[in-house]
PDB file of C-alpha atoms in Angstrom:
ATOM      1  CA  MET A 191     -13.017  -4.382 -12.185  1.00  0.00           C
ATOM      2  CA  THR A 192     -16.258  -6.387 -11.591  1.00  0.00           C
ATOM      3  CA  THR A 193     -18.135  -6.184  -8.248  1.00  0.00           C
ATOM      4  CA  SER A 194     -18.259  -9.072  -6.044  1.00  0.00           C
ATOM      5  CA  GLY A 195     -20.884  -9.662  -3.339  1.00  0.00           C
ATOM      6  CA  SER A 196     -20.154 -10.132   0.020  1.00  0.00           C
ATOM      7  CA  PHE A 197     -18.286  -7.663   2.258  1.00  0.00           C
ATOM      8  CA  GLU A 198     -17.445  -8.258   5.847  1.00  0.00           C
ATOM      9  CA  ARG A 199     -15.991  -6.027   8.304  1.00  0.00           C
ATOM     10  CA  LEU A 200     -13.255  -7.616  10.502  1.00  0.00           C
ATOM     11  CA  ASP A 201     -13.060  -6.922  14.227  1.00  0.00           C
ATOM     12  CA  ARG A 202      -9.649  -5.802  15.884  1.00  0.00           C
ATOM     13  CA  ASP A 203      -8.869  -9.489  17.162  1.00  0.00           C
ATOM     14  CA  GLU A 204      -9.362 -11.130  13.717  1.00  0.00           C
ATOM     15  CA  CYS A 205      -7.133  -8.482  11.996  1.00  0.00           C
ATOM     16  CA  LEU A 206      -4.384  -8.871  14.425  1.00  0.00           C
ATOM     17  CA  ARG A 207      -4.687 -12.868  13.922  1.00  0.00           C
ATOM     18  CA  LEU A 208      -4.565 -12.362   9.989  1.00  0.00           C
ATOM     19  CA  ILE A 209      -1.324 -10.092  10.214  1.00  0.00           C
ATOM     20  CA  ALA A 210       0.453 -12.014  13.124  1.00  0.00           C
ATOM     21  CA  PRO A 211       2.375 -14.421  10.646  1.00  0.00           C
ATOM     22  CA  GLY A 212       4.491 -11.432   9.457  1.00  0.00           C
ATOM     23  CA  GLY A 213       5.881 -11.045   5.924  1.00  0.00           C
ATOM     24  CA  ILE A 214       5.050  -8.333   3.293  1.00  0.00           C
ATOM     25  CA  GLY A 215       2.943  -5.449   4.097  1.00  0.00           C
ATOM     26  CA  ARG A 216       2.870  -1.662   2.581  1.00  0.00           C
ATOM     27  CA  VAL A 217       3.659   1.341   4.647  1.00  0.00           C
ATOM     28  CA  GLY A 218       1.954   4.755   3.802  1.00  0.00           C
ATOM     29  CA  PHE A 219       3.515   7.873   4.925  1.00  0.00           C
ATOM     30  CA  ASP A 220       3.882  11.407   3.882  1.00  0.00           C
ATOM     31  CA  ASP A 221       7.269  12.273   2.664  1.00  0.00           C
ATOM     32  CA  GLY A 222       6.629  15.961   2.760  1.00  0.00           C
ATOM     33  CA  GLU A 223       5.623  15.999  -0.814  1.00  0.00           C
ATOM     34  CA  GLY A 224       2.464  14.057  -0.332  1.00  0.00           C
ATOM     35  CA  PRO A 225       1.332  10.445   0.162  1.00  0.00           C
ATOM     36  CA  SER A 226       3.855   7.557  -0.501  1.00  0.00           C
ATOM     37  CA  VAL A 227       3.421   3.653  -0.318  1.00  0.00           C
ATOM     38  CA  LEU A 228       6.382   1.324  -0.090  1.00  0.00           C
ATOM     39  CA  PRO A 229       6.421  -2.497   0.367  1.00  0.00           C
ATOM     40  CA  VAL A 230       8.208  -3.462   3.348  1.00  0.00           C
ATOM     41  CA  ASN A 231       9.013  -6.908   5.351  1.00  0.00           C
ATOM     42  CA  TYR A 232       7.458  -6.955   8.750  1.00  0.00           C
ATOM     43  CA  VAL A 233       7.285  -8.996  12.076  1.00  0.00           C
ATOM     44  CA  VAL A 234       4.657  -8.488  14.803  1.00  0.00           C
ATOM     45  CA  ALA A 235       6.512  -8.000  18.196  1.00  0.00           C
ATOM     46  CA  GLY A 236       3.889  -8.068  20.992  1.00  0.00           C
ATOM     47  CA  ASP A 237       1.563  -5.451  20.287  1.00  0.00           C
ATOM     48  CA  THR A 238       3.494  -3.462  17.645  1.00  0.00           C
ATOM     49  CA  VAL A 239       4.437  -3.855  13.834  1.00  0.00           C
ATOM     50  CA  VAL A 240       8.014  -3.650  13.140  1.00  0.00           C
ATOM     51  CA  PHE A 241       9.291  -3.002   9.678  1.00  0.00           C
ATOM     52  CA  ARG A 242      12.608  -2.233   8.148  1.00  0.00           C
ATOM     53  CA  THR A 243      13.076   0.993   6.271  1.00  0.00           C
ATOM     54  CA  SER A 244      14.906  -0.879   3.505  1.00  0.00           C
ATOM     55  CA  PHE A 245      14.122  -3.307   1.252  1.00  0.00           C
ATOM     56  CA  GLY A 246      16.539  -5.224  -0.910  1.00  0.00           C
ATOM     57  CA  GLY A 247      19.415  -3.418   0.744  1.00  0.00           C
ATOM     58  CA  ARG A 248      18.005  -0.060  -0.315  1.00  0.00           C
ATOM     59  CA  ILE A 249      17.072   2.509   2.518  1.00  0.00           C
ATOM     60  CA  ASN A 250      13.695   4.077   1.909  1.00  0.00           C
ATOM     61  CA  SER A 251      14.863   7.304   3.123  1.00  0.00           C
ATOM     62  CA  GLY A 252      11.215   8.738   2.780  1.00  0.00           C
ATOM     63  CA  VAL A 253       9.880   6.507   5.591  1.00  0.00           C
ATOM     64  CA  SER A 254      13.001   7.068   7.565  1.00  0.00           C
ATOM     65  CA  THR A 255      12.556  10.780   7.434  1.00  0.00           C
ATOM     66  CA  ALA A 256       8.800  10.581   7.869  1.00  0.00           C
ATOM     67  CA  VAL A 257       8.942   8.953  11.184  1.00  0.00           C
ATOM     68  CA  ARG A 258      11.851  11.216  12.828  1.00  0.00           C
ATOM     69  CA  GLY A 259       8.922  13.651  13.904  1.00  0.00           C
ATOM     70  CA  ALA A 260       7.771  12.991  17.509  1.00  0.00           C
ATOM     71  CA  GLU A 261       4.310  12.439  16.375  1.00  0.00           C
ATOM     72  CA  ALA A 262       4.765  10.589  13.316  1.00  0.00           C
ATOM     73  CA  ARG A 263       1.765   8.766  11.997  1.00  0.00           C
ATOM     74  CA  VAL A 264       1.933   6.028   9.533  1.00  0.00           C
ATOM     75  CA  ALA A 265      -0.334   3.451   7.925  1.00  0.00           C
ATOM     76  CA  PHE A 266       0.324  -0.098   7.430  1.00  0.00           C
ATOM     77  CA  GLU A 267      -1.531  -2.406   5.171  1.00  0.00           C
ATOM     78  CA  VAL A 268      -1.361  -6.150   4.817  1.00  0.00           C
ATOM     79  CA  ASP A 269      -3.622  -7.990   2.326  1.00  0.00           C
ATOM     80  CA  ALA A 270      -4.104 -11.409   0.781  1.00  0.00           C
ATOM     81  CA  ILE A 271      -6.334 -10.815  -2.315  1.00  0.00           C
ATOM     82  CA  ASP A 272      -7.013 -13.217  -5.308  1.00  0.00           C
ATOM     83  CA  ALA A 273      -7.307 -10.793  -8.174  1.00  0.00           C
ATOM     84  CA  GLU A 274      -8.863 -13.339 -10.410  1.00  0.00           C
ATOM     85  CA  ARG A 275     -11.430 -14.386  -7.903  1.00  0.00           C
ATOM     86  CA  HIS A 276     -11.845 -10.943  -6.403  1.00  0.00           C
ATOM     87  CA  ALA A 277     -11.750 -12.405  -3.022  1.00  0.00           C
ATOM     88  CA  GLY A 278      -9.704 -11.897   0.069  1.00  0.00           C
ATOM     89  CA  TRP A 279      -8.981  -9.667   3.164  1.00  0.00           C
ATOM     90  CA  SER A 280      -7.010  -6.475   4.015  1.00  0.00           C
ATOM     91  CA  VAL A 281      -6.043  -5.076   7.191  1.00  0.00           C
ATOM     92  CA  LEU A 282      -5.125  -1.427   7.878  1.00  0.00           C
ATOM     93  CA  LEU A 283      -3.275  -0.252  11.051  1.00  0.00           C
ATOM     94  CA  ARG A 284      -2.643   3.422  11.901  1.00  0.00           C
ATOM     95  CA  GLY A 285      -0.860   4.845  14.522  1.00  0.00           C
ATOM     96  CA  PRO A 286       2.337   6.543  15.813  1.00  0.00           C
ATOM     97  CA  ALA A 287       5.532   5.232  14.508  1.00  0.00           C
ATOM     98  CA  HIS A 288       9.118   5.560  15.968  1.00  0.00           C
ATOM     99  CA  HIS A 289      12.641   4.183  15.023  1.00  0.00           C
ATOM    100  CA  LEU A 290      13.992   1.351  17.322  1.00  0.00           C
ATOM    101  CA  THR A 291      17.128   1.748  19.182  1.00  0.00           C
ATOM    102  CA  ALA A 292      19.711  -0.873  18.769  1.00  0.00           C
ATOM    103  CA  ALA A 293      18.878  -2.463  22.016  1.00  0.00           C
ATOM    104  CA  GLU A 294      15.090  -2.627  20.943  1.00  0.00           C
ATOM    105  CA  VAL A 295      16.228  -4.360  17.855  1.00  0.00           C
ATOM    106  CA  GLU A 296      18.192  -6.828  19.797  1.00  0.00           C
ATOM    107  CA  ALA A 297      15.372  -7.629  21.809  1.00  0.00           C
ATOM    108  CA  LEU A 298      13.216  -8.612  18.718  1.00  0.00           C
ATOM    109  CA  PRO A 299      12.333 -12.169  17.792  1.00  0.00           C
ATOM    110  CA  ASP A 300      12.940 -13.331  14.067  1.00  0.00           C
ATOM    111  CA  VAL A 301      14.907  -9.956  13.172  1.00  0.00           C
ATOM    112  CA  ARG A 302      18.208 -10.219  12.009  1.00  0.00           C
ATOM    113  CA  PRO A 303      19.686  -6.907  13.130  1.00  0.00           C
ATOM    114  CA  TRP A 304      21.997  -4.527  11.335  1.00  0.00           C
ATOM    115  CA  ALA A 305      22.937  -6.828   8.276  1.00  0.00           C
ATOM    116  CA  GLY A 306      26.673  -6.290   7.399  1.00  0.00           C
ATOM    117  CA  GLY A 307      27.526  -2.574   7.259  1.00  0.00           C
ATOM    118  CA  GLU A 308      24.098  -1.337   6.365  1.00  0.00           C
ATOM    119  CA  ARG A 309      22.767   1.793   8.062  1.00  0.00           C
ATOM    120  CA  GLU A 310      19.149   0.364   7.843  1.00  0.00           C
ATOM    121  CA  SER A 311      16.917   0.815  10.692  1.00  0.00           C
ATOM    122  CA  TYR A 312      13.783  -0.552  12.053  1.00  0.00           C
ATOM    123  CA  VAL A 313      10.545   1.247  12.687  1.00  0.00           C
ATOM    124  CA  SER A 314       7.915   0.349  15.276  1.00  0.00           C
ATOM    125  CA  LEU A 315       4.279   1.128  14.564  1.00  0.00           C
ATOM    126  CA  ARG A 316       1.688   0.886  17.728  1.00  0.00           C
ATOM    127  CA  PRO A 317      -1.645   0.497  16.076  1.00  0.00           C
ATOM    128  CA  VAL A 318      -4.261   2.948  17.446  1.00  0.00           C
ATOM    129  CA  GLU A 319      -6.822   2.230  14.740  1.00  0.00           C
ATOM    130  CA  VAL A 320      -7.119  -1.298  13.307  1.00  0.00           C
ATOM    131  CA  SER A 321      -9.445  -2.109  10.742  1.00  0.00           C
ATOM    132  CA  GLY A 322     -10.109  -4.821   8.488  1.00  0.00           C
ATOM    133  CA  ARG A 323     -12.586  -6.437   5.659  1.00  0.00           C
ATOM    134  CA  ARG A 324     -13.007  -9.436   4.004  1.00  0.00           C
ATOM    135  CA  VAL A 325     -14.610  -9.616   0.397  1.00  0.00           C
ATOM    136  CA  GLY A 326     -15.748 -12.283  -1.996  1.00  0.00           C
TER     137      GLY A 326
ATOM    138  CA  MET B 256      13.458 -10.201   7.643  1.00  0.00           C
ATOM    139  CA  THR B 257      16.613 -10.893   6.190  1.00  0.00           C
ATOM    140  CA  THR B 258      18.301  -8.837   3.439  1.00  0.00           C
ATOM    141  CA  SER B 259      18.710 -10.080   0.010  1.00  0.00           C
ATOM    142  CA  GLY B 260      21.666  -8.864  -2.164  1.00  0.00           C
ATOM    143  CA  SER B 261      20.564  -7.134  -5.445  1.00  0.00           C
ATOM    144  CA  PHE B 262      18.519  -3.974  -6.020  1.00  0.00           C
ATOM    145  CA  GLU B 263      17.727  -2.571  -9.484  1.00  0.00           C
ATOM    146  CA  ARG B 264      15.871   0.836 -10.051  1.00  0.00           C
ATOM    147  CA  LEU B 265      13.555   0.541 -13.011  1.00  0.00           C
ATOM    148  CA  ASP B 266      13.128   3.348 -15.463  1.00  0.00           C
ATOM    149  CA  ARG B 267       9.750   4.865 -16.073  1.00  0.00           C
ATOM    150  CA  ASP B 268       8.925   2.583 -19.212  1.00  0.00           C
ATOM    151  CA  GLU B 269       9.606  -0.627 -17.406  1.00  0.00           C
ATOM    152  CA  CYS B 270       7.398   0.475 -14.446  1.00  0.00           C
ATOM    153  CA  LEU B 271       4.656   1.350 -16.945  1.00  0.00           C
ATOM    154  CA  ARG B 272       5.231  -1.912 -18.769  1.00  0.00           C
ATOM    155  CA  LEU B 273       5.020  -3.993 -15.258  1.00  0.00           C
ATOM    156  CA  ILE B 274       1.602  -2.317 -14.125  1.00  0.00           C
ATOM    157  CA  ALA B 275      -0.143  -2.346 -17.579  1.00  0.00           C
ATOM    158  CA  PRO B 276      -2.095  -5.529 -17.118  1.00  0.00           C
ATOM    159  CA  GLY B 277      -3.961  -4.126 -14.236  1.00  0.00           C
ATOM    160  CA  GLY B 278      -5.118  -6.053 -11.011  1.00  0.00           C
ATOM    161  CA  ILE B 279      -4.676  -5.143  -7.493  1.00  0.00           C
ATOM    162  CA  GLY B 280      -2.840  -1.885  -6.389  1.00  0.00           C
ATOM    163  CA  ARG B 281      -2.699   0.010  -3.022  1.00  0.00           C
ATOM    164  CA  VAL B 282      -3.839   3.554  -3.112  1.00  0.00           C
ATOM    165  CA  GLY B 283      -2.326   5.872  -0.699  1.00  0.00           C
ATOM    166  CA  PHE B 284      -4.035   8.863   0.407  1.00  0.00           C
ATOM    167  CA  ASP B 285      -4.582  11.406   3.422  1.00  0.00           C
ATOM    168  CA  ASP B 286      -7.906  11.116   4.812  1.00  0.00           C
ATOM    169  CA  GLY B 287      -7.663  14.264   6.999  1.00  0.00           C
ATOM    170  CA  GLU B 288      -6.352  12.216   9.806  1.00  0.00           C
ATOM    171  CA  GLY B 289      -2.954  10.975   8.417  1.00  0.00           C
ATOM    172  CA  PRO B 290      -1.934   8.472   5.810  1.00  0.00           C
ATOM    173  CA  SER B 291      -4.070   5.866   4.615  1.00  0.00           C
ATOM    174  CA  VAL B 292      -3.468   2.649   2.288  1.00  0.00           C
ATOM    175  CA  LEU B 293      -6.253   0.655   0.788  1.00  0.00           C
ATOM    176  CA  PRO B 294      -6.307  -2.135  -1.982  1.00  0.00           C
ATOM    177  CA  VAL B 295      -8.071  -1.334  -4.885  1.00  0.00           C
ATOM    178  CA  ASN B 296      -8.852  -2.747  -8.428  1.00  0.00           C
ATOM    179  CA  TYR B 297      -7.272  -0.959 -10.957  1.00  0.00           C
ATOM    180  CA  VAL B 298      -6.867  -0.733 -15.017  1.00  0.00           C
ATOM    181  CA  VAL B 299      -4.519   1.347 -17.104  1.00  0.00           C
ATOM    182  CA  ALA B 300      -6.326   3.594 -19.739  1.00  0.00           C
ATOM    183  CA  GLY B 301      -3.797   5.341 -21.703  1.00  0.00           C
ATOM    184  CA  ASP B 302      -1.473   7.412 -19.609  1.00  0.00           C
ATOM    185  CA  THR B 303      -3.558   7.128 -16.455  1.00  0.00           C
ATOM    186  CA  VAL B 304      -4.580   4.570 -13.623  1.00  0.00           C
ATOM    187  CA  VAL B 305      -7.914   4.452 -12.777  1.00  0.00           C
ATOM    188  CA  PHE B 306      -9.622   2.682  -9.994  1.00  0.00           C
ATOM    189  CA  ARG B 307     -12.833   2.259  -8.119  1.00  0.00           C
ATOM    190  CA  THR B 308     -13.345   4.022  -4.820  1.00  0.00           C
ATOM    191  CA  SER B 309     -14.994   0.733  -3.684  1.00  0.00           C
ATOM    192  CA  PHE B 310     -13.790  -2.940  -3.252  1.00  0.00           C
ATOM    193  CA  GLY B 311     -16.230  -5.513  -2.676  1.00  0.00           C
ATOM    194  CA  GLY B 312     -19.095  -3.239  -2.853  1.00  0.00           C
ATOM    195  CA  ARG B 313     -17.978  -1.119  -0.009  1.00  0.00           C
ATOM    196  CA  ILE B 314     -17.402   2.542  -0.896  1.00  0.00           C
ATOM    197  CA  ASN B 315     -13.766   3.856   0.443  1.00  0.00           C
ATOM    198  CA  SER B 316     -15.358   7.261   1.520  1.00  0.00           C
ATOM    199  CA  GLY B 317     -11.815   8.207   2.785  1.00  0.00           C
ATOM    200  CA  VAL B 318     -10.340   7.878  -0.766  1.00  0.00           C
ATOM    201  CA  SER B 319     -13.336   9.462  -2.467  1.00  0.00           C
ATOM    202  CA  THR B 320     -13.161  12.539  -0.035  1.00  0.00           C
ATOM    203  CA  ALA B 321      -9.403  12.970  -0.530  1.00  0.00           C
ATOM    204  CA  VAL B 322      -9.679  13.437  -4.334  1.00  0.00           C
ATOM    205  CA  ARG B 323     -12.381  15.988  -4.130  1.00  0.00           C
ATOM    206  CA  GLY B 324      -9.752  18.619  -3.722  1.00  0.00           C
ATOM    207  CA  ALA B 325      -8.687  20.532  -6.815  1.00  0.00           C
ATOM    208  CA  GLU B 326      -5.112  19.673  -6.167  1.00  0.00           C
ATOM    209  CA  ALA B 327      -5.602  16.006  -4.496  1.00  0.00           C
ATOM    210  CA  ARG B 328      -2.360  13.870  -4.902  1.00  0.00           C
ATOM    211  CA  VAL B 329      -2.493  10.312  -4.253  1.00  0.00           C
ATOM    212  CA  ALA B 330       0.056   7.541  -4.283  1.00  0.00           C
ATOM    213  CA  PHE B 331      -0.471   4.066  -6.106  1.00  0.00           C
ATOM    214  CA  GLU B 332       1.468   1.143  -5.564  1.00  0.00           C
ATOM    215  CA  VAL B 333       1.783  -2.126  -7.283  1.00  0.00           C
ATOM    216  CA  ASP B 334       3.916  -4.891  -6.627  1.00  0.00           C
ATOM    217  CA  ALA B 335       4.633  -8.733  -7.077  1.00  0.00           C
ATOM    218  CA  ILE B 336       6.743  -9.792  -4.311  1.00  0.00           C
ATOM    219  CA  ASP B 337       7.687 -13.447  -3.260  1.00  0.00           C
ATOM    220  CA  ALA B 338       8.043 -13.200   0.502  1.00  0.00           C
ATOM    221  CA  GLU B 339       9.710 -16.453   1.027  1.00  0.00           C
ATOM    222  CA  ARG B 340      12.337 -15.725  -1.771  1.00  0.00           C
ATOM    223  CA  HIS B 341      12.508 -12.105  -1.010  1.00  0.00           C
ATOM    224  CA  ALA B 342      12.327 -11.394  -4.439  1.00  0.00           C
ATOM    225  CA  GLY B 343      10.263  -9.020  -6.801  1.00  0.00           C
ATOM    226  CA  TRP B 344       9.491  -5.663  -7.898  1.00  0.00           C
ATOM    227  CA  SER B 345       7.444  -2.701  -6.850  1.00  0.00           C
ATOM    228  CA  VAL B 346       6.220   0.456  -8.855  1.00  0.00           C
ATOM    229  CA  LEU B 347       5.069   3.767  -7.182  1.00  0.00           C
ATOM    230  CA  LEU B 348       3.154   6.093  -9.091  1.00  0.00           C
ATOM    231  CA  ARG B 349       2.191   9.421  -7.745  1.00  0.00           C
ATOM    232  CA  GLY B 350       0.188  12.482  -9.012  1.00  0.00           C
ATOM    233  CA  PRO B 351      -2.912  14.452  -9.089  1.00  0.00           C
ATOM    234  CA  ALA B 352      -6.233  12.401  -9.019  1.00  0.00           C
ATOM    235  CA  HIS B 353      -9.803  13.446  -9.996  1.00  0.00           C
ATOM    236  CA  HIS B 354     -13.205  11.617 -10.162  1.00  0.00           C
ATOM    237  CA  LEU B 355     -14.013  10.328 -13.456  1.00  0.00           C
ATOM    238  CA  THR B 356     -17.451  11.848 -14.887  1.00  0.00           C
ATOM    239  CA  ALA B 357     -19.899   9.241 -16.204  1.00  0.00           C
ATOM    240  CA  ALA B 358     -18.985   9.911 -19.747  1.00  0.00           C
ATOM    241  CA  GLU B 359     -15.228   9.304 -18.866  1.00  0.00           C
ATOM    242  CA  VAL B 360     -16.347   5.946 -17.206  1.00  0.00           C
ATOM    243  CA  GLU B 361     -18.235   4.887 -20.397  1.00  0.00           C
ATOM    244  CA  ALA B 362     -15.255   5.568 -22.360  1.00  0.00           C
ATOM    245  CA  LEU B 363     -12.952   3.245 -20.359  1.00  0.00           C
ATOM    246  CA  PRO B 364     -12.334  -0.350 -21.933  1.00  0.00           C
ATOM    247  CA  ASP B 365     -12.760  -3.265 -19.483  1.00  0.00           C
ATOM    248  CA  VAL B 366     -14.741  -1.418 -16.731  1.00  0.00           C
ATOM    249  CA  ARG B 367     -18.116  -2.339 -15.947  1.00  0.00           C
ATOM    250  CA  PRO B 368     -19.703   1.238 -15.062  1.00  0.00           C
ATOM    251  CA  TRP B 369     -22.062   1.810 -12.173  1.00  0.00           C
ATOM    252  CA  ALA B 370     -22.894  -1.760 -10.857  1.00  0.00           C
ATOM    253  CA  GLY B 371     -26.463  -2.210  -9.965  1.00  0.00           C
ATOM    254  CA  GLY B 372     -27.565   0.572  -7.767  1.00  0.00           C
ATOM    255  CA  GLU B 373     -24.109   1.469  -6.204  1.00  0.00           C
ATOM    256  CA  ARG B 374     -23.041   4.830  -5.827  1.00  0.00           C
ATOM    257  CA  GLU B 375     -19.561   3.932  -6.283  1.00  0.00           C
ATOM    258  CA  SER B 376     -16.996   6.140  -8.326  1.00  0.00           C
ATOM    259  CA  TYR B 377     -13.861   5.801 -10.384  1.00  0.00           C
ATOM    260  CA  VAL B 378     -10.552   7.824  -9.556  1.00  0.00           C
ATOM    261  CA  SER B 379      -8.303   8.608 -12.392  1.00  0.00           C
ATOM    262  CA  LEU B 380      -4.655   9.256 -11.352  1.00  0.00           C
ATOM    263  CA  ARG B 381      -2.203  11.049 -13.832  1.00  0.00           C
ATOM    264  CA  PRO B 382       1.282   9.680 -12.646  1.00  0.00           C
ATOM    265  CA  VAL B 383       3.594  12.578 -12.428  1.00  0.00           C
ATOM    266  CA  GLU B 384       6.196  10.652 -10.527  1.00  0.00           C
ATOM    267  CA  VAL B 385       7.019   6.960 -11.637  1.00  0.00           C
ATOM    268  CA  SER B 386       9.423   4.936  -9.742  1.00  0.00           C
ATOM    269  CA  GLY B 387      10.193   1.269  -9.253  1.00  0.00           C
ATOM    270  CA  ARG B 388      12.702  -1.342  -8.152  1.00  0.00           C
ATOM    271  CA  ARG B 389      13.393  -4.904  -8.473  1.00  0.00           C
ATOM    272  CA  VAL B 390      15.056  -6.993  -5.758  1.00  0.00           C
ATOM    273  CA  GLY B 391      16.265 -10.454  -4.920  1.00  0.00           C
TER     274      GLY B 391
END
């Protein structure tokens, strides 16, 4: 837990460029008993981030329930940090989220919809707040 | 975003073993405007997880403010996931958090306290809920 020197705030365009490839992100939400954080697979689709409510075939019912509210807000964090060198970047998106309809899922690129018999669902986050930083 | 097969729930002991080396985790909290998630450096000290409220020298005032409440609850997530192979593990801790006093910081192993002039502080999380899973 040492402190490195440099810190740089990233602008919105740079943040969106960094997360564009998709991969693993962490969704932050309130499951009714307080803050929760879970890793999810995500893709960027247009100006939204889409992630599944399951990982490894298991449904994260907390996420699913949290975004049922009409005004559900979630946080979505993506980073690439070298713990040894204490260097890297992180991006935080915040905004309203909703479950995708089956038609919306079919329209997505690079998403394999509705894998065999699973009742998993997809959540779309529209980032209203975008912030990021690079350190080290 | 493909689905892998296996899923295994991890027990508390296994979760604590996985996070014991310390490194990078993600803290989830409510900053008053909804959920937020930020990466932090952490160490395990006894039965608590300790992390700094700064990363790369920048104070995350949101975290700091969130744990000022007497009954502040935060989430803390650690994972090691291979996005290509879609395999790995994640651990989620939840519980009350408080700012460490200067004396508590000095008693910590492996923590460099109060780096030159910074007003950063340390937060201790006592995990009441511990859950984890391994996939792939």
